[in-house]
mmCIF file of N, CA and C in Angstrom:
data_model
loop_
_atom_site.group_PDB
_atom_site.id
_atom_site.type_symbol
_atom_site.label_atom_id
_atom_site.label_comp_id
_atom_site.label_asym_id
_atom_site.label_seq_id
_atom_site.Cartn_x
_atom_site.Cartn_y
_atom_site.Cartn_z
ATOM 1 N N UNK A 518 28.385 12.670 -12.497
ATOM 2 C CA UNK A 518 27.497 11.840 -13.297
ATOM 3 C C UNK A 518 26.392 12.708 -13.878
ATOM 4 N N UNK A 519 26.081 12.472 -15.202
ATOM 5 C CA UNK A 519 25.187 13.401 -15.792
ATOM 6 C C UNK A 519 24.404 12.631 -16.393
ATOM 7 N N UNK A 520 23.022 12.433 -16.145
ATOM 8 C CA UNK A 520 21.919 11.357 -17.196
ATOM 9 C C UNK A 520 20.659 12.387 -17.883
ATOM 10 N N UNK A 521 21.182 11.993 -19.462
ATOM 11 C CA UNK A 521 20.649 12.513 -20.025
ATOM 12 C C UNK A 521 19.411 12.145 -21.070
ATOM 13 N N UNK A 522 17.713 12.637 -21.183
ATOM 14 C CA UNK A 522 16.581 12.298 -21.844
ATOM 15 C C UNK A 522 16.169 13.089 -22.959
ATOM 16 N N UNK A 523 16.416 12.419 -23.668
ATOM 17 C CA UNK A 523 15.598 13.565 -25.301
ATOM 18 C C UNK A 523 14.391 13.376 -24.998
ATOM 19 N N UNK A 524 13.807 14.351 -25.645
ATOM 20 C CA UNK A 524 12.358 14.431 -26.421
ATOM 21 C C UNK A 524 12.343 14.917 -27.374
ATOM 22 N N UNK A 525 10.841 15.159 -28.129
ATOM 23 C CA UNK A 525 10.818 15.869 -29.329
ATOM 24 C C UNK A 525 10.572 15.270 -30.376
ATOM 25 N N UNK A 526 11.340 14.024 -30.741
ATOM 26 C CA UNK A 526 11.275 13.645 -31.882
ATOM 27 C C UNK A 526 9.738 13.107 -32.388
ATOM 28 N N UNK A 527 9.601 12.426 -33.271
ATOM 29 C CA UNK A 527 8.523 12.641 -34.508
ATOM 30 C C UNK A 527 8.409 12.332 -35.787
ATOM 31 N N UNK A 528 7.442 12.182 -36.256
ATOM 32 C CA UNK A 528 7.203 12.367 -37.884
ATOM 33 C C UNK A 528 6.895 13.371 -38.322
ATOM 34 N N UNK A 529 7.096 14.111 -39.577
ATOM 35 C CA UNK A 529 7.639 15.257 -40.281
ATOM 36 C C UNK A 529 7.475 15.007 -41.447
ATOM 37 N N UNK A 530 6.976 15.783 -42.329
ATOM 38 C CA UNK A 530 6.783 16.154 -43.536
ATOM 39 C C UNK A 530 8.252 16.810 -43.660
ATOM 40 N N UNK A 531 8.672 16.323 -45.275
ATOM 41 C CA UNK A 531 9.416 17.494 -45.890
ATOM 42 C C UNK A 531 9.139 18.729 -45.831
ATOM 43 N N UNK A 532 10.067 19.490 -45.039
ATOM 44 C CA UNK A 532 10.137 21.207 -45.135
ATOM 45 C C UNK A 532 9.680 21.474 -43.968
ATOM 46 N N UNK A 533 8.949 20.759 -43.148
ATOM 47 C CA UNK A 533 8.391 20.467 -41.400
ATOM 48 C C UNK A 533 9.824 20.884 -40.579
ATOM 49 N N UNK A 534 9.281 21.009 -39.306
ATOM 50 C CA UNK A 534 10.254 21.593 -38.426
ATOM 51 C C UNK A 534 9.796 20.884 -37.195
ATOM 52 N N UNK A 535 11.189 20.723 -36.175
ATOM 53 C CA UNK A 535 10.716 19.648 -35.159
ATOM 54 C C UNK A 535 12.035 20.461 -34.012
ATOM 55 N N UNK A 536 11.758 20.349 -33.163
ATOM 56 C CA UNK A 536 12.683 20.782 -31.602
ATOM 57 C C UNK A 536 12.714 19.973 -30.769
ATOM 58 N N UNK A 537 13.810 19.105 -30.882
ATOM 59 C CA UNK A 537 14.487 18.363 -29.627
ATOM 60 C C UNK A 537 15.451 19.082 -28.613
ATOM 61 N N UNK A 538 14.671 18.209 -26.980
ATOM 62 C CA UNK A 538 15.349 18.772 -26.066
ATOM 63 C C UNK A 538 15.598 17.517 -25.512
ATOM 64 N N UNK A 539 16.689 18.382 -24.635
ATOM 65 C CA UNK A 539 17.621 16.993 -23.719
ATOM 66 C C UNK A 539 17.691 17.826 -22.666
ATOM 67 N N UNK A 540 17.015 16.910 -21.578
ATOM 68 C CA UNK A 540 17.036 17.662 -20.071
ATOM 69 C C UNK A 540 18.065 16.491 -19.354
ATOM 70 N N UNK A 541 18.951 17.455 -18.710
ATOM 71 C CA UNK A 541 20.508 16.755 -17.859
ATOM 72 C C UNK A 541 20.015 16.732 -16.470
ATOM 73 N N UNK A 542 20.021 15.815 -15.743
ATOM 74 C CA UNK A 542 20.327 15.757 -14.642
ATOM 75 C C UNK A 542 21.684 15.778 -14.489
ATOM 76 N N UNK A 543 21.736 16.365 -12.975
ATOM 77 C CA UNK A 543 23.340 16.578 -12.591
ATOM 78 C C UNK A 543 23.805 18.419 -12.164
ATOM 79 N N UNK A 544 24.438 18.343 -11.016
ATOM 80 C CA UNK A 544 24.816 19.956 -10.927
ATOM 81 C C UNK A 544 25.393 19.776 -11.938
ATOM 82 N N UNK A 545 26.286 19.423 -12.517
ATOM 83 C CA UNK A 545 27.662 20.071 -13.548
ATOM 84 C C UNK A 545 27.303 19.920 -14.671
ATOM 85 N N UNK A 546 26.005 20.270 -15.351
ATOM 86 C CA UNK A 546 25.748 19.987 -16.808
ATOM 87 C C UNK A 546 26.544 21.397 -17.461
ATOM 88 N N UNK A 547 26.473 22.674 -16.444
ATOM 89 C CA UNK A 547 26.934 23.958 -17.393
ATOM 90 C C UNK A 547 28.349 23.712 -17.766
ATOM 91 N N UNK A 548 29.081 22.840 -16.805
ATOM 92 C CA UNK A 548 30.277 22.893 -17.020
ATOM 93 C C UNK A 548 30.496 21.698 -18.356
ATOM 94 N N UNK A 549 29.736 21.266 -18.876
ATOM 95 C CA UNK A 549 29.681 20.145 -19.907
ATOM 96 C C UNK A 549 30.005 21.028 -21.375
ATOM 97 N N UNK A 550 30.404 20.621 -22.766
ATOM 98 C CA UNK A 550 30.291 20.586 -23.800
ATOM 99 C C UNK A 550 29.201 20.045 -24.201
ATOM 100 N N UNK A 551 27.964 20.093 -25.081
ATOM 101 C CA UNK A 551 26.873 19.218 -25.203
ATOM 102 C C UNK A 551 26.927 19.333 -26.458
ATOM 103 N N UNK A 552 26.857 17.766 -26.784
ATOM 104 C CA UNK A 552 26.396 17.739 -28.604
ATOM 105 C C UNK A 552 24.856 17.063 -29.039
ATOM 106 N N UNK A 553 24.841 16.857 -29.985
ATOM 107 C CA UNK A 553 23.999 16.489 -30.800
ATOM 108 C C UNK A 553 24.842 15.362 -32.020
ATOM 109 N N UNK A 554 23.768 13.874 -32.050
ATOM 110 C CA UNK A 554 24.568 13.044 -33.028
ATOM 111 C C UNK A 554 22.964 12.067 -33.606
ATOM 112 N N UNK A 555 23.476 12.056 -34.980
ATOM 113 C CA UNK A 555 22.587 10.975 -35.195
ATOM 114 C C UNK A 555 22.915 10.167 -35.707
ATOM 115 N N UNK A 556 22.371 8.962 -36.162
ATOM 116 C CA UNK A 556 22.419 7.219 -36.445
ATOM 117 C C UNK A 556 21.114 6.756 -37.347
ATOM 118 N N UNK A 557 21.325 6.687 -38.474
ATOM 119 C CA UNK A 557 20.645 5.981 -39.404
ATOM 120 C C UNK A 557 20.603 4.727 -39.722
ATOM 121 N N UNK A 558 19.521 3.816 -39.760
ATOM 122 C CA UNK A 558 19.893 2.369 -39.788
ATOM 123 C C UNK A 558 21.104 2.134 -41.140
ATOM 124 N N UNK A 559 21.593 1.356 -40.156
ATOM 125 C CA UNK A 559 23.119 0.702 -41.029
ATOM 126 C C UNK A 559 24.159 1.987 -41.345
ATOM 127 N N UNK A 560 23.834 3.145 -40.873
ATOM 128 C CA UNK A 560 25.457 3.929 -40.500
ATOM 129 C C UNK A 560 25.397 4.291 -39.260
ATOM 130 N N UNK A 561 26.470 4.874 -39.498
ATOM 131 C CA UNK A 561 27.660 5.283 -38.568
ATOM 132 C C UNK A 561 27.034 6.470 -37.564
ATOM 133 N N UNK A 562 27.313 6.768 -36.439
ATOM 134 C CA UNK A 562 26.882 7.824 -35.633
ATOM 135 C C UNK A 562 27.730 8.867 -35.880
ATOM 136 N N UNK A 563 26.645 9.991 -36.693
ATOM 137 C CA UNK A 563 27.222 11.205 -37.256
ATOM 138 C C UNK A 563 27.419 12.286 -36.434
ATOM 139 N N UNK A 564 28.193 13.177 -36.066
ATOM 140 C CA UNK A 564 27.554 14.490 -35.558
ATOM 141 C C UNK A 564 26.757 15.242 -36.260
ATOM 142 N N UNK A 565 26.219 16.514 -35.412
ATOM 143 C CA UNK A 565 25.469 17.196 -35.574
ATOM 144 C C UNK A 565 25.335 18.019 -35.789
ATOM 145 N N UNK A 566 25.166 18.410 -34.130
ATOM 146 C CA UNK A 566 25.564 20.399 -33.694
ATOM 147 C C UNK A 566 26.596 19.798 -32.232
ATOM 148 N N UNK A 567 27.068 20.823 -31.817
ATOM 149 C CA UNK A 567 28.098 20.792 -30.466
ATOM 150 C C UNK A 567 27.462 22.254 -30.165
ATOM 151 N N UNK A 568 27.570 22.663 -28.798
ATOM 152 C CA UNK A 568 27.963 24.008 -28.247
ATOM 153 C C UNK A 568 28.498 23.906 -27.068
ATOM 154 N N UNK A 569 29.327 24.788 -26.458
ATOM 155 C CA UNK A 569 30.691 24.876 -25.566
ATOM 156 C C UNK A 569 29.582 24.975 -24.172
ATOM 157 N N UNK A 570 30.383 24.789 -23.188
ATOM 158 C CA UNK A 570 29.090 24.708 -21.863
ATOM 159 C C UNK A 570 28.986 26.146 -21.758
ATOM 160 N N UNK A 571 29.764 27.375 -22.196
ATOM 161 C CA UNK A 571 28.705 28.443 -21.548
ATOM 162 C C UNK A 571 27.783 29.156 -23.024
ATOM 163 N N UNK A 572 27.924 28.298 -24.442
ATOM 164 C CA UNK A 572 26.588 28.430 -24.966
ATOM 165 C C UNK A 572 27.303 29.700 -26.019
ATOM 166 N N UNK A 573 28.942 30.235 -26.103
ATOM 167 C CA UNK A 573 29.491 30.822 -26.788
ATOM 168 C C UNK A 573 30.167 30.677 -28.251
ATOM 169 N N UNK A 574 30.017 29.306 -28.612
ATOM 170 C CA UNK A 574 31.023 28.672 -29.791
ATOM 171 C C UNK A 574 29.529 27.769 -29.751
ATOM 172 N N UNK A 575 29.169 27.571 -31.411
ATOM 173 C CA UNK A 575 28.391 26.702 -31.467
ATOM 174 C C UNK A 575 29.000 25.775 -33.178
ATOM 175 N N UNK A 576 28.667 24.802 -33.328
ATOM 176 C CA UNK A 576 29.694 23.825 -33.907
ATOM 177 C C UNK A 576 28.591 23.289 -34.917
ATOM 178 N N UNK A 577 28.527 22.751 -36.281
ATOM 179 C CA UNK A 577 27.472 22.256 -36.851
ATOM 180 C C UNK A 577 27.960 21.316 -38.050
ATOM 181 N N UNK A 578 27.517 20.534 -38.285
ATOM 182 C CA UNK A 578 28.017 19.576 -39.567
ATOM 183 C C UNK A 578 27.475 20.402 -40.826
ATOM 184 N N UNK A 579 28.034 20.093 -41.993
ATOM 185 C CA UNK A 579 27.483 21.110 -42.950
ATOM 186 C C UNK A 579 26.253 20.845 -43.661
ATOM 187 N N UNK A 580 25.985 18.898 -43.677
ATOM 188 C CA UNK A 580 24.656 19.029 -43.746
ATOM 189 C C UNK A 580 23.413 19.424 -43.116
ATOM 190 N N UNK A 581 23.622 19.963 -42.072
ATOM 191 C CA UNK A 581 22.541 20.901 -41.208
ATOM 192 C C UNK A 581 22.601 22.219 -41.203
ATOM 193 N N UNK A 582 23.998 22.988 -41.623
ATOM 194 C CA UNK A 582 24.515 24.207 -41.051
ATOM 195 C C UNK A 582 23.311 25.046 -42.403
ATOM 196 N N UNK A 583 22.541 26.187 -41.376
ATOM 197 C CA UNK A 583 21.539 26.941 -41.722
ATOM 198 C C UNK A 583 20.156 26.266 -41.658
ATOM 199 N N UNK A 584 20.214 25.393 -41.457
ATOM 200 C CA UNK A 584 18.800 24.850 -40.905
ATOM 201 C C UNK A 584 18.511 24.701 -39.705
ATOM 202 N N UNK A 585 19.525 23.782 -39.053
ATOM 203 C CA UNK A 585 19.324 22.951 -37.595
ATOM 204 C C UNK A 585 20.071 24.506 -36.402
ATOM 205 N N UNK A 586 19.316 24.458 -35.584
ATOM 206 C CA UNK A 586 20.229 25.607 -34.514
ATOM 207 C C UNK A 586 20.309 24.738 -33.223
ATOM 208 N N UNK A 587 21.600 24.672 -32.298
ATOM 209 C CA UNK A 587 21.695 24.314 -31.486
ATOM 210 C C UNK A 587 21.976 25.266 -30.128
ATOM 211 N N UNK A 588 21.067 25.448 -29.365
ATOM 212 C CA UNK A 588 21.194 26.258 -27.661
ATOM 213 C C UNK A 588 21.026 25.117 -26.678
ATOM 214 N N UNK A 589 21.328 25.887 -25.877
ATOM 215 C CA UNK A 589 21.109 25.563 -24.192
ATOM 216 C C UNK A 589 20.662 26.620 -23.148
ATOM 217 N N UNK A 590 20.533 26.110 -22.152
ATOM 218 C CA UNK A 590 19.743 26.728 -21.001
ATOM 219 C C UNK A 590 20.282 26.201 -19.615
ATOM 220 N N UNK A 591 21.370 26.961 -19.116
ATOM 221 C CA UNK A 591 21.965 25.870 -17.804
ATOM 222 C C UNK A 591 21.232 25.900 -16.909
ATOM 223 N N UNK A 592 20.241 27.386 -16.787
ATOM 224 C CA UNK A 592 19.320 27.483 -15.820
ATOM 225 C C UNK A 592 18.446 26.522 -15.611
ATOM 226 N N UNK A 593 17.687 25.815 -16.701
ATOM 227 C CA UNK A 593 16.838 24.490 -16.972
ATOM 228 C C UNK A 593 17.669 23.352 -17.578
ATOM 229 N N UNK A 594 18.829 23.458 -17.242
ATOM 230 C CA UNK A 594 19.925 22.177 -17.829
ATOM 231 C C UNK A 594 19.044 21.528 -18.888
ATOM 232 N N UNK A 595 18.712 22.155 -19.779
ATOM 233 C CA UNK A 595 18.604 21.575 -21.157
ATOM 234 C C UNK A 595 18.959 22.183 -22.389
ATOM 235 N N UNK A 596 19.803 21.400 -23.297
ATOM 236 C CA UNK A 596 20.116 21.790 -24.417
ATOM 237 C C UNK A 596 19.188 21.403 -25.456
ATOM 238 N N UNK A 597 18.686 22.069 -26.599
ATOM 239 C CA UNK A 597 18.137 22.422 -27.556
ATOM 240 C C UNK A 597 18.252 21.936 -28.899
ATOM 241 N N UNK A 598 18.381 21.517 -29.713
ATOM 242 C CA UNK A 598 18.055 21.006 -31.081
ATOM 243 C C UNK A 598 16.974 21.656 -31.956
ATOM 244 N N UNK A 599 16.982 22.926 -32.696
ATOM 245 C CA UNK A 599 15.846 23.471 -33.724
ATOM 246 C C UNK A 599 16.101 22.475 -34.836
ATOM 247 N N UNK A 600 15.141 21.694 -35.728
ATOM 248 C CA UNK A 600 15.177 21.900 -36.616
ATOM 249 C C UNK A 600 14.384 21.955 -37.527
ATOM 250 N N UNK A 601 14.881 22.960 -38.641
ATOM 251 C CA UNK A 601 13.384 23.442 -39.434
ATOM 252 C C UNK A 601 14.580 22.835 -40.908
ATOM 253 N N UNK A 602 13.748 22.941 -42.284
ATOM 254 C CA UNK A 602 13.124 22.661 -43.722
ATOM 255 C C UNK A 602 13.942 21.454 -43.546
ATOM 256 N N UNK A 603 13.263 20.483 -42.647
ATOM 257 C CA UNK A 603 13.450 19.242 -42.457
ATOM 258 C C UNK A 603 13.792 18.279 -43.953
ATOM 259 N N UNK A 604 14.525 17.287 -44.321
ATOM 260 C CA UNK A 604 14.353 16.557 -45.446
ATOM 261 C C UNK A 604 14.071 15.065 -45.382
ATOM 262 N N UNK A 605 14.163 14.147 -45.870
ATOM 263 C CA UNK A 605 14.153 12.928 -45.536
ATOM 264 C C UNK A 605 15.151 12.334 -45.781
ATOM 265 N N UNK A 606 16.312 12.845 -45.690
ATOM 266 C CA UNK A 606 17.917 12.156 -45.235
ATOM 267 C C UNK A 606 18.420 12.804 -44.090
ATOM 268 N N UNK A 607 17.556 13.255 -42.856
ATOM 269 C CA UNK A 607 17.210 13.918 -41.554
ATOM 270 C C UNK A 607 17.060 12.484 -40.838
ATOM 271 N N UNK A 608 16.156 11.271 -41.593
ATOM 272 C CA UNK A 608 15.417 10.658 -40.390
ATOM 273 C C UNK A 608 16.429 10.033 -39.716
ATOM 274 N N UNK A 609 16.101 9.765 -38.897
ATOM 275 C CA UNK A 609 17.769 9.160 -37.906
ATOM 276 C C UNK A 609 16.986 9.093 -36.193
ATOM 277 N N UNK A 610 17.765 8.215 -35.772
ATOM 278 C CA UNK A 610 17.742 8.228 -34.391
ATOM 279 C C UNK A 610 18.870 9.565 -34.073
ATOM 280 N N UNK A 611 18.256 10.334 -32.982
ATOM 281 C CA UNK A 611 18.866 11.604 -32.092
ATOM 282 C C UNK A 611 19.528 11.869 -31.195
ATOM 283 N N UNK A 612 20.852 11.750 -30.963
ATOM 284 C CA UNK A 612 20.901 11.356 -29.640
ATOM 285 C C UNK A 612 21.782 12.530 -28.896
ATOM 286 N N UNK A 613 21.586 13.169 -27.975
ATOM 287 C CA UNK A 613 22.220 13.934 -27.140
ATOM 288 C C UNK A 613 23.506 13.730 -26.508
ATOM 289 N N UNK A 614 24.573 14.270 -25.870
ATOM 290 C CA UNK A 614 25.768 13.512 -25.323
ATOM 291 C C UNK A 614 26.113 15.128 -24.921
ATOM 292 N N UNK A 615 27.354 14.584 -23.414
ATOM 293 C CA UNK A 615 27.328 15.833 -22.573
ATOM 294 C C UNK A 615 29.455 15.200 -21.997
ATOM 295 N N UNK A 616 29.892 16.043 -22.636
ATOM 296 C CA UNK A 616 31.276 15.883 -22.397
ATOM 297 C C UNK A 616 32.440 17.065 -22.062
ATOM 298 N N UNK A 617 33.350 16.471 -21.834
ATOM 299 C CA UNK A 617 34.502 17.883 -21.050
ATOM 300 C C UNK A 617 35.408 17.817 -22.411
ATOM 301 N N UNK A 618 35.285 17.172 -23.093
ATOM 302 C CA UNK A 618 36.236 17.225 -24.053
ATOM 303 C C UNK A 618 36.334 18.844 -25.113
ATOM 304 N N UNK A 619 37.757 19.234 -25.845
ATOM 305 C CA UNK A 619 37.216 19.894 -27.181
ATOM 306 C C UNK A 619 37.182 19.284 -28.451
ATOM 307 N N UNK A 620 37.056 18.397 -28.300
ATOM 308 C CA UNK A 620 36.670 17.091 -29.475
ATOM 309 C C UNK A 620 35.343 17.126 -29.921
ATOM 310 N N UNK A 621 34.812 17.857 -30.042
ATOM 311 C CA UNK A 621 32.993 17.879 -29.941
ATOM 312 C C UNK A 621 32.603 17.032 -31.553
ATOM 313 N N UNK A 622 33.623 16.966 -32.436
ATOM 314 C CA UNK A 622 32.944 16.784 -34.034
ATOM 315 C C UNK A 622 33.137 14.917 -33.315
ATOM 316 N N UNK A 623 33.323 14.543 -32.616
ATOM 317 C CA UNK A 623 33.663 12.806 -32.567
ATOM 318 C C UNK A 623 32.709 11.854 -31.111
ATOM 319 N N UNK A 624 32.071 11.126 -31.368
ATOM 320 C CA UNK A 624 31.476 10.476 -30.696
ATOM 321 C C UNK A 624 32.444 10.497 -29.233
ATOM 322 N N UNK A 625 33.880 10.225 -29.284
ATOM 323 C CA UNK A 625 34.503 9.606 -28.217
ATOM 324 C C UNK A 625 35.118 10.625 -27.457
ATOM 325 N N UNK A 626 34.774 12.051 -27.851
ATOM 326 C CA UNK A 626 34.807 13.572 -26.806
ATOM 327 C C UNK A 626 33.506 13.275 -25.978
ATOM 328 N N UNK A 627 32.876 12.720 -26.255
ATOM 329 C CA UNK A 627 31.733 12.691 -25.029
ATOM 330 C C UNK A 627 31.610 11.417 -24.373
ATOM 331 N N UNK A 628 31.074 11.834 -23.038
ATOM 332 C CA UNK A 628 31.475 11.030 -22.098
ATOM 333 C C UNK A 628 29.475 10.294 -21.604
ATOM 334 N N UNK A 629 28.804 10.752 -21.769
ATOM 335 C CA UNK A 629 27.048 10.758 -21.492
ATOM 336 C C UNK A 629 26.438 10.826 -22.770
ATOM 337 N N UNK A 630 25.669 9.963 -22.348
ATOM 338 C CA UNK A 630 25.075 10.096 -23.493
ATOM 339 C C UNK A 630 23.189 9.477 -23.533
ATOM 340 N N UNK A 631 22.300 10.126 -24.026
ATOM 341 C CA UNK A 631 21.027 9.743 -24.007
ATOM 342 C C UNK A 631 20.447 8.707 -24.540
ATOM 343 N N UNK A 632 19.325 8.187 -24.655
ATOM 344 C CA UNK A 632 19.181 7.028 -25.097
ATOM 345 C C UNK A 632 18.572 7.399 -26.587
ATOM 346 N N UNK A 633 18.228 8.281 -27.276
ATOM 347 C CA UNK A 633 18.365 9.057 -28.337
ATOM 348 C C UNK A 633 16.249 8.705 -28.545
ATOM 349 N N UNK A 634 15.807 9.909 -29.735
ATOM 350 C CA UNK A 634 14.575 9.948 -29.982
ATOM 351 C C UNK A 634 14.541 9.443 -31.435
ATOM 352 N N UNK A 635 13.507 8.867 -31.768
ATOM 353 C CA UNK A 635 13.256 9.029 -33.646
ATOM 354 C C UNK A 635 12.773 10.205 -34.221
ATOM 355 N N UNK A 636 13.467 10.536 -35.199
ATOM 356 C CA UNK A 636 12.970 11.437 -35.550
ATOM 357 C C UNK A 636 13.109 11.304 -37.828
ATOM 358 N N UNK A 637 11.417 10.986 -37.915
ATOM 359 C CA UNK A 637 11.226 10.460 -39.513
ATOM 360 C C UNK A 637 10.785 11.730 -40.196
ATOM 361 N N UNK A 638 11.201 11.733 -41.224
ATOM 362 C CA UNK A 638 10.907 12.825 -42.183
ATOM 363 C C UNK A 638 10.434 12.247 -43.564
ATOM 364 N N UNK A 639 9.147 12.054 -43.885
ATOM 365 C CA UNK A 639 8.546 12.074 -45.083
ATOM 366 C C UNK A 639 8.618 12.892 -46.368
ATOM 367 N N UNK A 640 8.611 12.197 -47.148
ATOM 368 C CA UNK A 640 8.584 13.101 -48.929
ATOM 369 C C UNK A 640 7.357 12.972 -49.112
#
């Protein structure tokens, strides 16, 4: 069993930068896949970022890829969320998720999941 808490999130100016973390309870978080997903009112829960549990393969949707960076830390079982030149089709609820799957681009490879942060981005 793995229960997982974001933080971080916020309001943000365009071009602003914000770092969400998700701290896992649980021995077996290293052995997890951990993603990143967000949810905008009235869509769909998108992915994000993914990275493999030992933090070697990291995975990104292309509307983030070069902005958003995703790490972890098994030592402090928390995975990481950078993101910088924030826009305002960013704002979204955040939500973390911690799975054995290699399905990482799909909500239903993960098995945990956080109760997610806001995170608004202003023009």
């Amino acid at each position: 069993q793995v229960q997982l808490v974001e933080s971080g999130g916020g309001l943000v100016q365009a071009g602003g930068s914000l770092r969400l973390s998700c701290a896992a309870s649980g021995r077996t978080f290293s052995s997890y896949a951990m993603g990143w997903f967000r949810q905008a009112p009235g869509e769909e829960r998108e992915f994000v970022a993914a990275i493999t549990w030992r933090g070697r393969t990291t995975y990104y949707a292309d509307s983030v890829k070069g902005r958003f960076t995703i790490s972890r830390d098994n030592a402090k079982n928390t995975v990481y969320l950078q993101m910088n030149s924030l826009k305002p089709e960013d704002t979204a609820v955040y939500y973390c998720a911690a799975g054995g799957s290699d399905n990482v681009y799909y909500p239903d490879g993960y098995e945990y999941w956080g109760q997610g942060t806001q995170v608004t981005v202003s023009s």
